[in-house]
Amino acid sequence: MNKRENQFTKASFDPVDARHHGAIHVPIYQNSLFAFERYDQFEEAMKTLLDHHVYSRGNNPTVQYLEQKLAELEEAEAARCFASGMAAISSAIMSVVGQGDHVVCVDQAYGPTKAFLGTYLSRFGVETTFIDGSSIEQWRGAVRPNTKLLYLESPTTMLFELQDLRWCSEFARSIGAVTLIDNTWATPCFQNPLQLGIDLSVHSISKYIGGHSDCIGGIVLGSKELVERIGNTEYMLLGGIMTPQTAALVSKGLRTLPLRMQRHEGSGLQVAEHIGKQGFASRLNHPGLPSHPQYELGRRQMSGSSSLFSFLSNEPTERLKEWANRLKYFKIGVSWGGFESLVTVNRLGSDGDGGEERTSTVVRMYVGLESPTDLIADIDQAWKAV
Ligand SMILES: Cc1ncc(COP(=O)(O)O)c(C=O)c1O
């Protein structure tokens, strides 16, 4: 059975679990603490807090269920869920770096991640160099003797640039650094970075994994050793944990993740191809289409593509905003990964990125679960109107 097909079983199937009376969905353990009948049992559990159910800031069974399920899908040894993608990202970064360390990060990474690395952590003596992650020369040129972390986001989620995951992981290993990737775009369905040698993978669960635009969450996945280290420090000490209600919601949505991703992939490609033929798009950025300069790399390290993409346009920004106003099915809004299609119109070049292309307007489109035929007709009618 191929890997993609196998994801359907992994997402849908659980053995009958007698601990939960065979409940077909994991129950919501709505409790802060777990009590013991005997003091020796309590003392034993307190020795390894994260292996036992003692307190829900440490180990709640509903949250643990989701962690195990996502670890299986991403092919990771261990996982920890957090209150948001940013809680997962900041905790994972802090588990690797300390005062006097240096980080190399892709310049198109998610804005708050860049702010955390470039501004917030600099207060604590951690320096970050931002580079074009598609350039191997830039990775080589940026590292220093004190580089502890290479931070990747592949693809990036505004211009959809890729990094070569296998090369980055081997390079990091050769200099004694850890690799951490934001894998939110591809989801565990289309990219398993740990299998390509990456040390830690993070997701904003608020996107495709949650899938219903009803919750905020994050997850860190990796080896037992690295994830346990995060569990014992950042997870327990900063306390940015996922609630059991959120874990139960996400666990329900997870059943259909492979199915949704299959639909998103097909519709996303269809809509992107249509956009690529329009005069108002000067460059299309979709890693799943052969027109993307890193298409072959994408095919090597991903088994599919999701449905968030962008295009550059030389049309006046106000005209593009007016087009967005007239779209019926694409709502104007941040985020992505839910059932509903979305659009944003952005000016590039505002956060120090170089390159002339980055000074034009970039329109980011998210293709939801509606009919691609309706979405394409909507794009055309709105453009005609402006
Ligand atoms: C690529 C990417 N990573 C991480 C995040 C942060 O996730 P959250 O909003 O769940 O904190 C986002 C949110 O938009 C994102 O787009």
CSV table of C-alpha atoms and ligand atoms in Angstrom, one decimal:
chain,number,residue,atom,x,y,z
A,1,MET,CA,0.0,0.0,0.0
A,2,ASN,CA,1.4,3.4,-0.8
A,3,LYS,CA,2.2,5.9,1.9
A,4,ARG,CA,-0.6,8.3,1.1
A,5,GLU,CA,-3.2,5.6,1.1
A,6,ASN,CA,-1.9,4.3,4.5
A,7,GLN,CA,-2.5,7.8,6.0
A,8,PHE,CA,-6.3,7.2,5.7
A,9,THR,CA,-6.1,4.1,8.0
A,10,LYS,CA,-3.7,5.8,10.4
A,11,ALA,CA,-6.1,8.8,10.7
A,12,SER,CA,-9.3,6.8,11.0
A,13,PHE,CA,-8.5,3.6,12.9
A,14,ASP,CA,-8.0,3.1,16.6
A,15,PRO,CA,-8.2,-0.3,18.3
A,16,VAL,CA,-11.1,-0.7,20.8
A,17,ASP,CA,-9.7,0.8,24.0
A,18,ALA,CA,-11.1,-0.8,27.2
A,19,ARG,CA,-9.7,2.1,29.3
A,20,HIS,CA,-12.3,4.3,27.6
A,21,HIS,CA,-15.1,1.7,27.6
A,22,GLY,CA,-14.7,1.4,23.8
A,23,ALA,CA,-15.7,5.0,23.2
A,24,ILE,CA,-15.2,5.7,19.5
A,25,HIS,CA,-13.9,9.2,20.2
A,26,VAL,CA,-11.4,9.9,22.9
A,27,PRO,CA,-13.3,11.2,26.0
A,28,ILE,CA,-12.5,14.7,27.3
A,29,TYR,CA,-10.7,14.4,30.5
A,30,GLN,CA,-11.8,17.6,32.0
A,31,ASN,CA,-9.7,17.6,35.1
A,32,SER,CA,-6.7,19.3,36.5
A,33,LEU,CA,-5.3,16.5,38.7
A,34,PHE,CA,-5.4,12.7,39.0
A,35,ALA,CA,-5.8,11.2,42.5
A,36,PHE,CA,-4.1,8.1,43.9
A,37,GLU,CA,-5.4,5.6,46.5
A,38,ARG,CA,-2.0,4.9,47.9
A,39,TYR,CA,1.0,7.0,48.7
A,40,ASP,CA,3.5,4.6,47.1
A,41,GLN,CA,1.6,4.8,43.8
A,42,PHE,CA,1.6,8.6,44.1
A,43,GLU,CA,5.4,8.7,44.8
A,44,GLU,CA,6.1,6.4,41.9
A,45,ALA,CA,4.1,8.6,39.5
A,46,MET,CA,5.8,11.8,40.8
A,47,LYS,CA,9.2,10.4,39.8
A,48,THR,CA,8.4,10.5,36.1
A,49,LEU,CA,5.6,13.1,35.9
A,50,LEU,CA,5.3,13.0,32.1
A,51,ASP,CA,4.9,9.2,31.9
A,52,HIS,CA,2.0,9.2,34.4
A,53,HIS,CA,-1.2,11.1,34.7
A,54,VAL,CA,-0.6,13.4,37.7
A,55,TYR,CA,-1.6,16.9,36.7
A,56,SER,CA,-3.0,18.2,33.4
A,57,ARG,CA,-0.2,20.7,32.8
A,58,GLY,CA,2.0,17.7,32.4
A,59,ASN,CA,0.0,14.8,30.9
A,60,ASN,CA,-3.7,14.9,30.1
A,61,PRO,CA,-5.0,11.7,28.5
A,62,THR,CA,-7.1,13.5,25.8
A,63,VAL,CA,-4.1,15.7,24.8
A,64,GLN,CA,-1.8,12.6,24.9
A,65,TYR,CA,-4.2,10.8,22.5
A,66,LEU,CA,-3.8,13.5,20.0
A,67,GLU,CA,0.0,13.6,20.4
A,68,GLN,CA,0.3,9.9,19.7
A,69,LYS,CA,-2.0,10.1,16.7
A,70,LEU,CA,-0.1,13.0,15.1
A,71,ALA,CA,3.3,11.3,15.9
A,72,GLU,CA,2.0,8.2,14.0
A,73,LEU,CA,1.0,10.3,11.0
A,74,GLU,CA,4.2,12.4,10.9
A,75,GLU,CA,6.4,9.3,11.6
A,76,ALA,CA,7.8,10.7,14.8
A,77,GLU,CA,8.9,8.9,18.0
A,78,ALA,CA,7.2,11.5,20.2
A,79,ALA,CA,5.1,14.7,20.2
A,80,ARG,CA,3.9,17.5,22.5
A,81,CYS,CA,0.9,19.6,21.9
A,82,PHE,CA,0.8,23.3,22.8
A,83,ALA,CA,-1.7,26.1,23.1
A,84,SER,CA,-0.8,27.6,19.7
A,85,GLY,CA,1.7,27.1,16.9
A,86,MET,CA,3.7,30.0,18.3
A,87,ALA,CA,3.9,28.3,21.8
A,88,ALA,CA,5.2,25.2,20.0
A,89,ILE,CA,7.7,27.1,17.9
A,90,SER,CA,9.0,29.3,20.7
A,91,SER,CA,9.3,26.3,23.1
A,92,ALA,CA,11.1,24.2,20.5
A,93,ILE,CA,13.5,27.0,19.7
A,94,MET,CA,14.2,27.7,23.4
A,95,SER,CA,14.9,24.0,24.1
A,96,VAL,CA,17.9,24.2,21.7
A,97,VAL,CA,19.4,27.7,22.2
A,98,GLY,CA,20.9,29.5,25.1
A,99,GLN,CA,22.8,32.7,25.8
A,100,GLY,CA,25.7,33.3,23.3
A,101,ASP,CA,24.2,30.9,20.7
A,102,HIS,CA,23.6,31.7,17.1
A,103,VAL,CA,20.6,30.7,14.8
A,104,VAL,CA,20.3,30.7,11.0
A,105,CYS,CA,16.7,31.1,9.8
A,106,VAL,CA,15.0,31.4,6.4
A,107,ASP,CA,14.2,35.0,5.7
A,108,GLN,CA,10.6,34.2,4.5
A,109,ALA,CA,9.7,32.4,7.8
A,110,TYR,CA,6.4,33.2,9.5
A,111,GLY,CA,6.6,36.9,10.8
A,112,PRO,CA,6.1,36.2,14.5
A,113,THR,CA,8.7,33.4,14.4
A,114,LYS,CA,11.2,35.9,12.9
A,115,ALA,CA,10.3,38.5,15.5
A,116,PHE,CA,10.8,35.9,18.2
A,117,LEU,CA,14.2,34.9,16.9
A,118,GLY,CA,15.4,38.3,15.7
A,119,THR,CA,14.1,40.6,18.3
A,120,TYR,CA,12.8,38.8,21.4
A,121,LEU,CA,15.6,36.3,21.8
A,122,SER,CA,18.3,38.9,21.1
A,123,ARG,CA,17.4,40.3,24.6
A,124,PHE,CA,18.7,37.0,26.0
A,125,GLY,CA,22.0,37.0,23.9
A,126,VAL,CA,20.8,34.8,21.1
A,127,GLU,CA,21.7,36.1,17.6
A,128,THR,CA,19.9,35.2,14.4
A,129,THR,CA,21.0,35.5,10.7
A,130,PHE,CA,18.3,35.5,8.2
A,131,ILE,CA,19.1,34.0,4.8
A,132,ASP,CA,17.5,32.9,1.5
A,133,GLY,CA,16.9,29.3,2.5
A,134,SER,CA,16.9,28.1,-1.1
A,135,SER,CA,20.6,29.0,-1.5
A,136,ILE,CA,23.0,26.4,-0.2
A,137,GLU,CA,25.8,29.0,-0.4
A,138,GLN,CA,23.9,31.2,2.0
A,139,TRP,CA,23.5,28.4,4.6
A,140,ARG,CA,27.2,27.7,4.3
A,141,GLY,CA,28.1,31.4,4.6
A,142,ALA,CA,25.9,32.2,7.5
A,143,VAL,CA,27.0,29.5,10.1
A,144,ARG,CA,29.4,30.4,12.8
A,145,PRO,CA,31.2,28.2,15.4
A,146,ASN,CA,28.4,29.0,17.9
A,147,THR,CA,25.5,28.1,15.5
A,148,LYS,CA,23.2,25.8,17.4
A,149,LEU,CA,20.0,25.9,15.3
A,150,LEU,CA,19.0,25.9,11.6
A,151,TYR,CA,15.4,27.1,11.4
A,152,LEU,CA,13.5,26.0,8.2
A,153,GLU,CA,10.0,26.6,6.9
A,154,SER,CA,9.4,24.7,3.7
A,155,PRO,CA,7.6,25.8,1.8
A,156,THR,CA,7.4,29.3,3.2
A,157,THR,CA,3.9,30.6,3.3
A,158,MET,CA,4.0,33.8,1.4
A,159,LEU,CA,6.4,33.2,-1.5
A,160,PHE,CA,6.4,29.4,-1.2
A,161,GLU,CA,10.1,28.9,-1.4
A,162,LEU,CA,11.6,25.5,-0.5
A,163,GLN,CA,14.7,24.4,1.4
A,164,ASP,CA,16.5,21.1,0.6
A,165,LEU,CA,15.6,19.2,3.8
A,166,ARG,CA,18.1,16.4,3.4
A,167,TRP,CA,21.0,18.7,2.6
A,168,CYS,CA,20.1,21.0,5.5
A,169,SER,CA,19.9,18.1,8.0
A,170,GLU,CA,23.2,16.6,6.8
A,171,PHE,CA,24.9,20.1,6.9
A,172,ALA,CA,23.5,20.8,10.4
A,173,ARG,CA,24.8,17.4,11.6
A,174,SER,CA,28.3,18.2,10.2
A,175,ILE,CA,28.5,21.4,12.3
A,176,GLY,CA,26.8,20.0,15.4
A,177,ALA,CA,23.6,22.1,15.0
A,178,VAL,CA,19.9,21.0,15.4
A,179,THR,CA,17.4,21.4,12.5
A,180,LEU,CA,13.8,22.6,13.2
A,181,ILE,CA,11.2,22.9,10.5
A,182,ASP,CA,7.8,24.6,10.4
A,183,ASN,CA,5.9,21.9,8.4
A,184,THR,CA,2.5,23.5,8.7
A,185,TRP,CA,1.9,24.0,4.9
A,186,ALA,CA,2.6,20.4,3.9
A,187,THR,CA,0.9,18.7,6.9
A,188,PRO,CA,1.9,15.2,8.0
A,189,CYS,CA,0.1,13.9,4.9
A,190,PHE,CA,2.5,15.4,2.4
A,191,GLN,CA,5.8,15.8,4.1
A,192,ASN,CA,7.6,13.8,6.9
A,193,PRO,CA,10.7,15.9,7.6
A,194,LEU,CA,12.0,13.6,10.3
A,195,GLN,CA,12.4,10.8,7.7
A,196,LEU,CA,14.7,13.2,5.8
A,197,GLY,CA,16.9,13.7,8.8
A,198,ILE,CA,15.3,16.9,10.3
A,199,ASP,CA,15.5,16.8,14.1
A,200,LEU,CA,12.3,18.6,15.1
A,201,SER,CA,9.1,19.4,13.2
A,202,VAL,CA,6.4,21.9,14.3
A,203,HIS,CA,2.9,22.6,13.1
A,204,SER,CA,0.4,25.3,13.7
A,205,ILE,CA,-2.6,23.0,14.4
A,206,SER,CA,-4.8,26.1,13.9
A,207,LYS,CA,-4.4,25.4,10.1
A,208,TYR,CA,-5.1,22.2,8.2
A,209,ILE,CA,-4.7,19.8,11.1
A,210,GLY,CA,-7.5,21.5,13.1
A,211,GLY,CA,-9.2,22.0,9.7
A,212,HIS,CA,-12.4,23.6,10.8
A,213,SER,CA,-11.3,27.2,11.8
A,214,ASP,CA,-12.5,26.5,15.3
A,215,CYS,CA,-9.4,26.2,17.4
A,216,ILE,CA,-5.8,27.4,18.0
A,217,GLY,CA,-3.1,24.9,18.8
A,218,GLY,CA,0.4,23.7,18.0
A,219,ILE,CA,2.6,20.6,18.1
A,220,VAL,CA,6.3,19.7,18.3
A,221,LEU,CA,7.4,16.3,16.9
A,222,GLY,CA,10.8,14.6,17.0
A,223,SER,CA,12.9,12.0,18.7
A,224,LYS,CA,11.9,10.8,22.2
A,225,GLU,CA,15.0,12.4,23.6
A,226,LEU,CA,14.5,15.9,22.1
A,227,VAL,CA,10.7,15.9,22.8
A,228,GLU,CA,11.2,14.7,26.4
A,229,ARG,CA,13.7,17.5,26.9
A,230,ILE,CA,11.0,20.0,25.8
A,231,GLY,CA,8.4,18.2,28.0
A,232,ASN,CA,10.6,18.6,31.1
A,233,THR,CA,11.5,22.2,30.5
A,234,GLU,CA,9.6,24.6,28.2
A,235,TYR,CA,6.4,22.6,28.3
A,236,MET,CA,6.2,22.2,32.1
A,237,LEU,CA,7.9,25.6,33.0
A,238,LEU,CA,6.2,28.0,30.5
A,239,GLY,CA,2.9,26.0,30.7
A,240,GLY,CA,1.6,26.9,27.2
A,241,ILE,CA,-0.4,23.7,27.0
A,242,MET,CA,-3.3,22.6,24.9
A,243,THR,CA,-6.6,22.2,26.6
A,244,PRO,CA,-8.4,18.8,26.6
A,245,GLN,CA,-11.4,20.3,24.8
A,246,THR,CA,-9.2,21.6,21.9
A,247,ALA,CA,-7.4,18.2,21.8
A,248,ALA,CA,-10.8,16.4,21.5
A,249,LEU,CA,-12.0,18.8,18.7
A,250,VAL,CA,-8.7,18.4,16.8
A,251,SER,CA,-8.9,14.6,17.2
A,252,LYS,CA,-12.3,14.5,15.6
A,253,GLY,CA,-11.1,16.7,12.7
A,254,LEU,CA,-8.0,14.5,12.3
A,255,ARG,CA,-10.2,11.6,11.0
A,256,THR,CA,-10.7,13.4,7.8
A,257,LEU,CA,-7.3,15.1,7.4
A,258,PRO,CA,-6.1,12.9,4.5
A,259,LEU,CA,-9.5,13.2,2.8
A,260,ARG,CA,-9.5,16.9,3.2
A,261,MET,CA,-5.9,17.2,2.0
A,262,GLN,CA,-6.7,15.2,-1.1
A,263,ARG,CA,-9.5,17.6,-1.9
A,264,HIS,CA,-7.5,20.7,-1.1
A,265,GLU,CA,-4.6,19.5,-3.3
A,266,GLY,CA,-6.8,18.9,-6.4
A,267,SER,CA,-8.8,22.1,-6.0
A,268,GLY,CA,-5.7,24.2,-5.1
A,269,LEU,CA,-3.9,23.1,-8.3
A,270,GLN,CA,-6.9,23.7,-10.4
A,271,VAL,CA,-7.5,27.3,-9.1
A,272,ALA,CA,-3.7,28.1,-9.2
A,273,GLU,CA,-3.4,26.9,-12.8
A,274,HIS,CA,-6.3,29.2,-13.7
A,275,ILE,CA,-4.7,32.2,-11.9
A,276,GLY,CA,-1.4,31.5,-13.7
A,277,LYS,CA,-3.2,32.1,-17.1
A,278,GLN,CA,-4.5,35.5,-16.1
A,279,GLY,CA,-2.8,38.7,-17.2
A,280,PHE,CA,-3.0,40.2,-13.7
A,281,ALA,CA,-0.6,37.5,-12.3
A,282,SER,CA,3.0,38.3,-13.1
A,283,ARG,CA,4.3,35.2,-11.3
A,284,LEU,CA,2.6,32.2,-9.7
A,285,ASN,CA,4.0,30.7,-6.5
A,286,HIS,CA,2.7,27.2,-6.1
A,287,PRO,CA,5.3,24.4,-5.4
A,288,GLY,CA,3.0,21.7,-6.8
A,289,LEU,CA,3.1,23.1,-10.3
A,290,PRO,CA,5.9,22.5,-12.8
A,291,SER,CA,6.2,26.3,-13.3
A,292,HIS,CA,7.7,26.6,-9.8
A,293,PRO,CA,11.5,26.8,-10.0
A,294,GLN,CA,11.9,24.2,-7.2
A,295,TYR,CA,9.2,21.8,-8.5
A,296,GLU,CA,11.6,18.9,-8.7
A,297,LEU,CA,13.0,19.4,-5.2
A,298,GLY,CA,9.4,19.5,-4.0
A,299,ARG,CA,8.6,16.2,-5.7
A,300,ARG,CA,11.6,14.6,-4.0
A,301,GLN,CA,10.7,15.7,-0.5
A,302,MET,CA,6.9,16.0,-0.5
A,303,SER,CA,4.3,13.5,-1.6
A,304,GLY,CA,1.7,16.2,-2.4
A,305,SER,CA,0.8,19.8,-2.2
A,306,SER,CA,-1.7,21.8,-0.1
A,307,SER,CA,-3.9,24.6,-1.3
A,308,LEU,CA,-2.3,27.9,-0.1
A,309,PHE,CA,-0.4,29.7,-2.8
A,310,SER,CA,0.3,33.2,-4.0
A,311,PHE,CA,0.9,35.3,-7.1
A,312,LEU,CA,2.8,38.4,-7.7
A,313,SER,CA,1.0,41.2,-9.5
A,314,ASN,CA,2.0,44.5,-11.1
A,315,GLU,CA,-1.6,45.8,-10.9
A,316,PRO,CA,-2.1,48.6,-8.4
A,317,THR,CA,-2.6,47.3,-4.9
A,318,GLU,CA,-5.9,49.2,-4.6
A,319,ARG,CA,-7.3,47.5,-7.6
A,320,LEU,CA,-6.3,44.1,-6.2
A,321,LYS,CA,-8.0,45.0,-3.0
A,322,GLU,CA,-11.2,46.0,-4.9
A,323,TRP,CA,-11.0,42.6,-6.7
A,324,ALA,CA,-10.8,40.9,-3.3
A,325,ASN,CA,-13.9,43.0,-2.1
A,326,ARG,CA,-15.9,41.6,-5.0
A,327,LEU,CA,-15.0,38.0,-4.5
A,328,LYS,CA,-18.0,36.1,-3.2
A,329,TYR,CA,-16.5,32.8,-2.1
A,330,PHE,CA,-13.1,34.0,-1.0
A,331,LYS,CA,-13.4,35.8,2.3
A,332,ILE,CA,-10.8,38.3,3.4
A,333,GLY,CA,-9.0,37.0,6.4
A,334,VAL,CA,-5.7,35.8,8.0
A,335,SER,CA,-4.9,32.2,8.6
A,336,TRP,CA,-5.8,29.2,6.4
A,337,GLY,CA,-6.4,25.5,6.5
A,338,GLY,CA,-10.1,25.5,7.3
A,339,PHE,CA,-13.1,24.7,5.0
A,340,GLU,CA,-13.5,28.3,3.8
A,341,SER,CA,-11.5,29.9,1.0
A,342,LEU,CA,-9.6,33.1,1.9
A,343,VAL,CA,-7.6,35.9,0.2
A,344,THR,CA,-5.2,38.6,1.4
A,345,VAL,CA,-3.4,41.3,-0.6
A,346,ASN,CA,0.0,42.2,0.8
A,347,ARG,CA,2.9,44.5,-0.1
A,348,LEU,CA,6.2,42.7,-0.1
A,349,GLY,CA,9.6,44.2,0.9
A,350,SER,CA,8.4,45.7,4.2
A,351,ASP,CA,10.5,43.4,6.4
A,352,GLY,CA,14.0,43.8,4.9
A,353,ASP,CA,13.7,41.1,2.1
A,354,GLY,CA,15.9,41.8,-0.8
A,355,GLY,CA,15.2,41.3,-4.5
A,356,GLU,CA,13.2,43.4,-7.0
A,357,GLU,CA,10.3,40.8,-7.3
A,358,ARG,CA,9.7,41.3,-3.6
A,359,THR,CA,8.7,44.9,-4.0
A,360,SER,CA,5.5,44.1,-5.9
A,361,THR,CA,2.2,43.1,-4.5
A,362,VAL,CA,1.6,39.5,-3.5
A,363,VAL,CA,-1.9,38.1,-3.3
A,364,ARG,CA,-2.2,35.0,-1.1
A,365,MET,CA,-5.0,32.7,-1.9
A,366,TYR,CA,-6.3,29.8,0.2
A,367,VAL,CA,-8.5,27.3,-1.5
A,368,GLY,CA,-11.0,25.7,0.8
A,369,LEU,CA,-13.5,22.8,0.2
A,370,GLU,CA,-15.9,24.6,-2.1
A,371,SER,CA,-16.2,23.6,-5.7
A,372,PRO,CA,-13.1,24.8,-7.7
A,373,THR,CA,-15.5,25.5,-10.6
A,374,ASP,CA,-17.4,28.0,-8.4
A,375,LEU,CA,-14.1,29.5,-7.1
A,376,ILE,CA,-12.8,30.0,-10.7
A,377,ALA,CA,-16.0,31.6,-11.8
A,378,ASP,CA,-15.9,33.8,-8.8
A,379,ILE,CA,-12.3,34.9,-9.6
A,380,ASP,CA,-13.3,35.8,-13.2
A,381,GLN,CA,-16.5,37.7,-12.3
A,382,ALA,CA,-14.7,39.7,-9.7
A,383,TRP,CA,-11.8,40.6,-12.1
A,384,LYS,CA,-14.3,41.6,-14.8
A,385,ALA,CA,-16.0,43.9,-12.4
A,386,VAL,CA,-12.8,45.8,-11.6
B,1,LIG,C1,3.4,29.0,8.8
B,1,LIG,C2,2.9,29.3,10.1
B,1,LIG,N1,3.5,28.8,11.2
B,1,LIG,C3,3.1,29.1,12.4
B,1,LIG,C4,2.0,29.9,12.7
B,1,LIG,C5,1.6,30.2,14.1
B,1,LIG,O1,0.5,29.4,14.5
B,1,LIG,P1,-0.6,29.9,15.6
B,1,LIG,O2,-1.3,31.0,15.0
B,1,LIG,O3,-1.3,28.6,15.8
B,1,LIG,O4,0.2,30.3,16.8
B,1,LIG,C6,1.3,30.4,11.6
B,1,LIG,C7,0.0,31.2,11.8
B,1,LIG,O5,-0.5,31.8,10.9
B,1,LIG,C8,1.7,30.1,10.3
B,1,LIG,O6,1.1,30.6,9.2
